Amino acid sequence: QLGSYCTPFVARSALHLSEPVPEDRGIMSGMDIAPTGLKGKLASLEDFISMQNEELAAQRQEIESLRNDKAGIEEHYQGQLQELKKTMVGDVQRMQDEVKRHFAQQKAENGRLQQQITTLKGEKTSLQQQILGLQRRIQEIEEQVGCD
């Protein structure tokens, strides 16, 4: 395949080194007479090679441009990724600090409630002992009143 940038005459002459067919004469971009000799065919081949070299240079330039674009895009997204990482690390650190603070508050609250429970248990035991003492006293008074 010679590419899409050559005329039928150039492609045919480059491939077969033969003269063009009559219907190609209108496509030959201003040439009235097709080269029939070896020098003409050689000149035609040189033109074809020159066109191909120009196309190759243009493609190389396009590849270099695309590589530069790719590098720019990668740099842009790498910067965004670093910024996102930095933001996320800050957010995670802030959340960890908040969780630690909540755990400390909860621990303090648990300690306070445990102390209240201990105090209430002590008061309950004291009240139960007072009730028992009063029940014995009532029983003693009832026995004394009943005897008199």
PDB file of C-alpha atoms in Angstrom:
ATOM      1  CA  GLN A   1       0.000   0.000   0.000  1.00  0.00           C
ATOM      2  CA  LEU A   2       1.464   3.327  -1.025  1.00  0.00           C
ATOM      3  CA  GLY A   3      -0.822   5.562   0.984  1.00  0.00           C
ATOM      4  CA  SER A   4      -3.783   7.755   0.275  1.00  0.00           C
ATOM      5  CA  TYR A   5      -1.799  10.867  -0.675  1.00  0.00           C
ATOM      6  CA  CYS A   6      -0.545   9.793  -4.100  1.00  0.00           C
ATOM      7  CA  THR A   7      -2.351  10.043  -7.391  1.00  0.00           C
ATOM      8  CA  PRO A   8      -3.290   6.919  -9.345  1.00  0.00           C
ATOM      9  CA  PHE A   9      -0.574   7.752 -11.855  1.00  0.00           C
ATOM     10  CA  VAL A  10       2.163   8.036  -9.211  1.00  0.00           C
ATOM     11  CA  ALA A  11       0.976   4.902  -7.429  1.00  0.00           C
ATOM     12  CA  ARG A  12       0.845   2.921 -10.665  1.00  0.00           C
ATOM     13  CA  SER A  13       4.173   4.241 -11.853  1.00  0.00           C
ATOM     14  CA  ALA A  14       5.792   3.586  -8.479  1.00  0.00           C
ATOM     15  CA  LEU A  15       4.486   0.053  -8.307  1.00  0.00           C
ATOM     16  CA  HIS A  16       4.646  -1.104 -11.892  1.00  0.00           C
ATOM     17  CA  LEU A  17       6.817   1.393 -13.721  1.00  0.00           C
ATOM     18  CA  SER A  18       4.227   1.362 -16.464  1.00  0.00           C
ATOM     19  CA  GLU A  19       2.628   4.131 -18.390  1.00  0.00           C
ATOM     20  CA  PRO A  20      -0.688   5.536 -17.185  1.00  0.00           C
ATOM     21  CA  VAL A  21      -3.926   4.452 -18.684  1.00  0.00           C
ATOM     22  CA  PRO A  22      -5.796   7.087 -20.725  1.00  0.00           C
ATOM     23  CA  GLU A  23      -8.457   7.771 -18.050  1.00  0.00           C
ATOM     24  CA  ASP A  24      -5.695   8.962 -15.647  1.00  0.00           C
ATOM     25  CA  ARG A  25      -4.688  11.878 -17.871  1.00  0.00           C
ATOM     26  CA  GLY A  26      -7.339  14.158 -16.373  1.00  0.00           C
ATOM     27  CA  ILE A  27      -6.125  13.456 -12.791  1.00  0.00           C
ATOM     28  CA  MET A  28      -2.422  14.130 -13.425  1.00  0.00           C
ATOM     29  CA  SER A  29      -2.614  17.651 -11.965  1.00  0.00           C
ATOM     30  CA  GLY A  30      -1.500  19.705 -14.922  1.00  0.00           C
ATOM     31  CA  MET A  31       0.801  17.216 -16.679  1.00  0.00           C
ATOM     32  CA  ASP A  32      -0.093  16.860 -20.301  1.00  0.00           C
ATOM     33  CA  ILE A  33       2.346  14.116 -21.198  1.00  0.00           C
ATOM     34  CA  ALA A  34       3.135  11.152 -18.953  1.00  0.00           C
ATOM     35  CA  PRO A  35       6.803  10.199 -18.671  1.00  0.00           C
ATOM     36  CA  THR A  36       7.507   7.232 -20.877  1.00  0.00           C
ATOM     37  CA  GLY A  37      11.241   6.900 -20.588  1.00  0.00           C
ATOM     38  CA  LEU A  38      13.346   5.619 -17.737  1.00  0.00           C
ATOM     39  CA  LYS A  39      14.247   9.166 -16.648  1.00  0.00           C
ATOM     40  CA  GLY A  40      10.587  10.093 -16.439  1.00  0.00           C
ATOM     41  CA  LYS A  41       9.739   7.034 -14.424  1.00  0.00           C
ATOM     42  CA  LEU A  42      12.727   7.702 -12.161  1.00  0.00           C
ATOM     43  CA  ALA A  43      11.604  11.303 -11.674  1.00  0.00           C
ATOM     44  CA  SER A  44       8.128  10.045 -10.906  1.00  0.00           C
ATOM     45  CA  LEU A  45       9.541   7.653  -8.285  1.00  0.00           C
ATOM     46  CA  GLU A  46      11.629  10.450  -6.780  1.00  0.00           C
ATOM     47  CA  ASP A  47       8.518  12.607  -6.508  1.00  0.00           C
ATOM     48  CA  PHE A  48       6.672   9.755  -4.866  1.00  0.00           C
ATOM     49  CA  ILE A  49       9.520   9.175  -2.358  1.00  0.00           C
ATOM     50  CA  SER A  50       9.673  12.898  -1.643  1.00  0.00           C
ATOM     51  CA  MET A  51       5.930  12.966  -0.918  1.00  0.00           C
ATOM     52  CA  GLN A  52       6.264   9.946   1.339  1.00  0.00           C
ATOM     53  CA  ASN A  53       9.166  11.562   3.223  1.00  0.00           C
ATOM     54  CA  GLU A  54       7.130  14.724   3.696  1.00  0.00           C
ATOM     55  CA  GLU A  55       4.200  12.686   4.970  1.00  0.00           C
ATOM     56  CA  LEU A  56       6.500  10.745   7.310  1.00  0.00           C
ATOM     57  CA  ALA A  57       7.929  14.008   8.683  1.00  0.00           C
ATOM     58  CA  ALA A  58       4.400  15.352   9.216  1.00  0.00           C
ATOM     59  CA  GLN A  59       3.390  12.135  11.020  1.00  0.00           C
ATOM     60  CA  ARG A  60       6.501  12.293  13.200  1.00  0.00           C
ATOM     61  CA  GLN A  61       5.664  15.882  14.067  1.00  0.00           C
ATOM     62  CA  GLU A  62       2.101  14.847  14.921  1.00  0.00           C
ATOM     63  CA  ILE A  63       3.394  11.998  17.121  1.00  0.00           C
ATOM     64  CA  GLU A  64       5.684  14.405  18.959  1.00  0.00           C
ATOM     65  CA  SER A  65       2.803  16.822  19.442  1.00  0.00           C
ATOM     66  CA  LEU A  66       0.614  14.034  20.809  1.00  0.00           C
ATOM     67  CA  ARG A  67       3.392  12.921  23.156  1.00  0.00           C
ATOM     68  CA  ASN A  68       3.721  16.453  24.465  1.00  0.00           C
ATOM     69  CA  ASP A  69      -0.048  16.682  24.932  1.00  0.00           C
ATOM     70  CA  LYS A  70      -0.024  13.352  26.757  1.00  0.00           C
ATOM     71  CA  ALA A  71       2.774  14.519  29.057  1.00  0.00           C
ATOM     72  CA  GLY A  72       0.876  17.739  29.801  1.00  0.00           C
ATOM     73  CA  ILE A  73      -2.317  15.857  30.570  1.00  0.00           C
ATOM     74  CA  GLU A  74      -0.480  13.371  32.789  1.00  0.00           C
ATOM     75  CA  GLU A  75       1.169  16.230  34.672  1.00  0.00           C
ATOM     76  CA  HIS A  76      -2.188  17.949  35.124  1.00  0.00           C
ATOM     77  CA  TYR A  77      -3.882  14.842  36.481  1.00  0.00           C
ATOM     78  CA  GLN A  78      -0.881  13.971  38.643  1.00  0.00           C
ATOM     79  CA  GLY A  79      -1.198  17.419  40.228  1.00  0.00           C
ATOM     80  CA  GLN A  80      -4.903  16.889  40.798  1.00  0.00           C
ATOM     81  CA  LEU A  81      -4.199  13.479  42.310  1.00  0.00           C
ATOM     82  CA  GLN A  82      -1.619  14.934  44.706  1.00  0.00           C
ATOM     83  CA  GLU A  83      -4.028  17.692  45.736  1.00  0.00           C
ATOM     84  CA  LEU A  84      -6.781  15.130  46.284  1.00  0.00           C
ATOM     85  CA  LYS A  85      -4.457  12.950  48.361  1.00  0.00           C
ATOM     86  CA  LYS A  86      -3.441  15.935  50.470  1.00  0.00           C
ATOM     87  CA  THR A  87      -7.070  16.894  51.036  1.00  0.00           C
ATOM     88  CA  MET A  88      -8.080  13.347  51.891  1.00  0.00           C
ATOM     89  CA  VAL A  89      -5.182  12.876  54.318  1.00  0.00           C
ATOM     90  CA  GLY A  90      -6.253  16.070  56.092  1.00  0.00           C
ATOM     91  CA  ASP A  91      -9.865  14.902  56.213  1.00  0.00           C
ATOM     92  CA  VAL A  92      -8.907  11.477  57.563  1.00  0.00           C
ATOM     93  CA  GLN A  93      -6.640  13.036  60.200  1.00  0.00           C
ATOM     94  CA  ARG A  94      -9.412  15.398  61.273  1.00  0.00           C
ATOM     95  CA  MET A  95     -11.890  12.501  61.515  1.00  0.00           C
ATOM     96  CA  GLN A  96      -9.432  10.419  63.547  1.00  0.00           C
ATOM     97  CA  ASP A  97      -8.914  13.316  65.960  1.00  0.00           C
ATOM     98  CA  GLU A  98     -12.670  13.756  66.273  1.00  0.00           C
ATOM     99  CA  VAL A  99     -13.180  10.043  66.956  1.00  0.00           C
ATOM    100  CA  LYS A 100     -10.427  10.103  69.612  1.00  0.00           C
ATOM    101  CA  ARG A 101     -12.062  13.111  71.244  1.00  0.00           C
ATOM    102  CA  HIS A 102     -15.465  11.401  71.240  1.00  0.00           C
ATOM    103  CA  PHE A 103     -13.950   8.232  72.717  1.00  0.00           C
ATOM    104  CA  ALA A 104     -12.310  10.279  75.477  1.00  0.00           C
ATOM    105  CA  GLN A 105     -15.615  12.047  76.219  1.00  0.00           C
ATOM    106  CA  GLN A 106     -17.481   8.740  76.227  1.00  0.00           C
ATOM    107  CA  LYS A 107     -14.900   7.186  78.542  1.00  0.00           C
ATOM    108  CA  ALA A 108     -15.234  10.111  80.951  1.00  0.00           C
ATOM    109  CA  GLU A 109     -19.027   9.841  80.834  1.00  0.00           C
ATOM    110  CA  ASN A 110     -18.843   6.088  81.430  1.00  0.00           C
ATOM    111  CA  GLY A 111     -16.594   6.686  84.465  1.00  0.00           C
ATOM    112  CA  ARG A 112     -18.975   9.300  85.843  1.00  0.00           C
ATOM    113  CA  LEU A 113     -21.972   7.001  85.387  1.00  0.00           C
ATOM    114  CA  GLN A 114     -20.103   4.084  86.967  1.00  0.00           C
ATOM    115  CA  GLN A 115     -19.311   6.257  89.995  1.00  0.00           C
ATOM    116  CA  GLN A 116     -22.982   7.218  90.314  1.00  0.00           C
ATOM    117  CA  ILE A 117     -23.974   3.546  90.102  1.00  0.00           C
ATOM    118  CA  THR A 118     -21.500   2.663  92.846  1.00  0.00           C
ATOM    119  CA  THR A 119     -22.801   5.511  95.024  1.00  0.00           C
ATOM    120  CA  LEU A 120     -26.422   4.473  94.465  1.00  0.00           C
ATOM    121  CA  LYS A 121     -25.625   0.849  95.319  1.00  0.00           C
ATOM    122  CA  GLY A 122     -24.038   2.012  98.557  1.00  0.00           C
ATOM    123  CA  GLU A 123     -27.073   4.171  99.379  1.00  0.00           C
ATOM    124  CA  LYS A 124     -29.397   1.248  98.569  1.00  0.00           C
ATOM    125  CA  THR A 125     -27.490  -1.069 100.907  1.00  0.00           C
ATOM    126  CA  SER A 126     -27.591   1.584 103.664  1.00  0.00           C
ATOM    127  CA  LEU A 127     -31.349   2.078 103.182  1.00  0.00           C
ATOM    128  CA  GLN A 128     -31.961  -1.688 103.254  1.00  0.00           C
ATOM    129  CA  GLN A 129     -30.039  -1.916 106.532  1.00  0.00           C
ATOM    130  CA  GLN A 130     -32.047   0.992 107.967  1.00  0.00           C
ATOM    131  CA  ILE A 131     -35.310  -0.699 106.854  1.00  0.00           C
ATOM    132  CA  LEU A 132     -34.258  -3.946 108.567  1.00  0.00           C
ATOM    133  CA  GLY A 133     -33.359  -2.030 111.719  1.00  0.00           C
ATOM    134  CA  LEU A 134     -36.688  -0.195 111.693  1.00  0.00           C
ATOM    135  CA  GLN A 135     -38.591  -3.443 111.068  1.00  0.00           C
ATOM    136  CA  ARG A 136     -36.888  -5.003 114.144  1.00  0.00           C
ATOM    137  CA  ARG A 137     -37.703  -1.927 116.198  1.00  0.00           C
ATOM    138  CA  ILE A 138     -41.339  -2.039 115.087  1.00  0.00           C
ATOM    139  CA  GLN A 139     -41.462  -5.704 116.019  1.00  0.00           C
ATOM    140  CA  GLU A 140     -39.944  -4.946 119.429  1.00  0.00           C
ATOM    141  CA  ILE A 141     -42.419  -2.093 120.023  1.00  0.00           C
ATOM    142  CA  GLU A 142     -45.321  -4.301 118.964  1.00  0.00           C
ATOM    143  CA  GLU A 143     -44.165  -6.980 121.371  1.00  0.00           C
ATOM    144  CA  GLN A 144     -43.894  -4.410 124.196  1.00  0.00           C
ATOM    145  CA  VAL A 145     -47.297  -2.872 123.406  1.00  0.00           C
ATOM    146  CA  GLY A 146     -48.820  -6.296 123.121  1.00  0.00           C
ATOM    147  CA  CYS A 147     -47.490  -7.292 126.580  1.00  0.00           C
ATOM    148  CA  ASP A 148     -48.649  -4.192 128.388  1.00  0.00           C
TER     149      ASP A 148
END
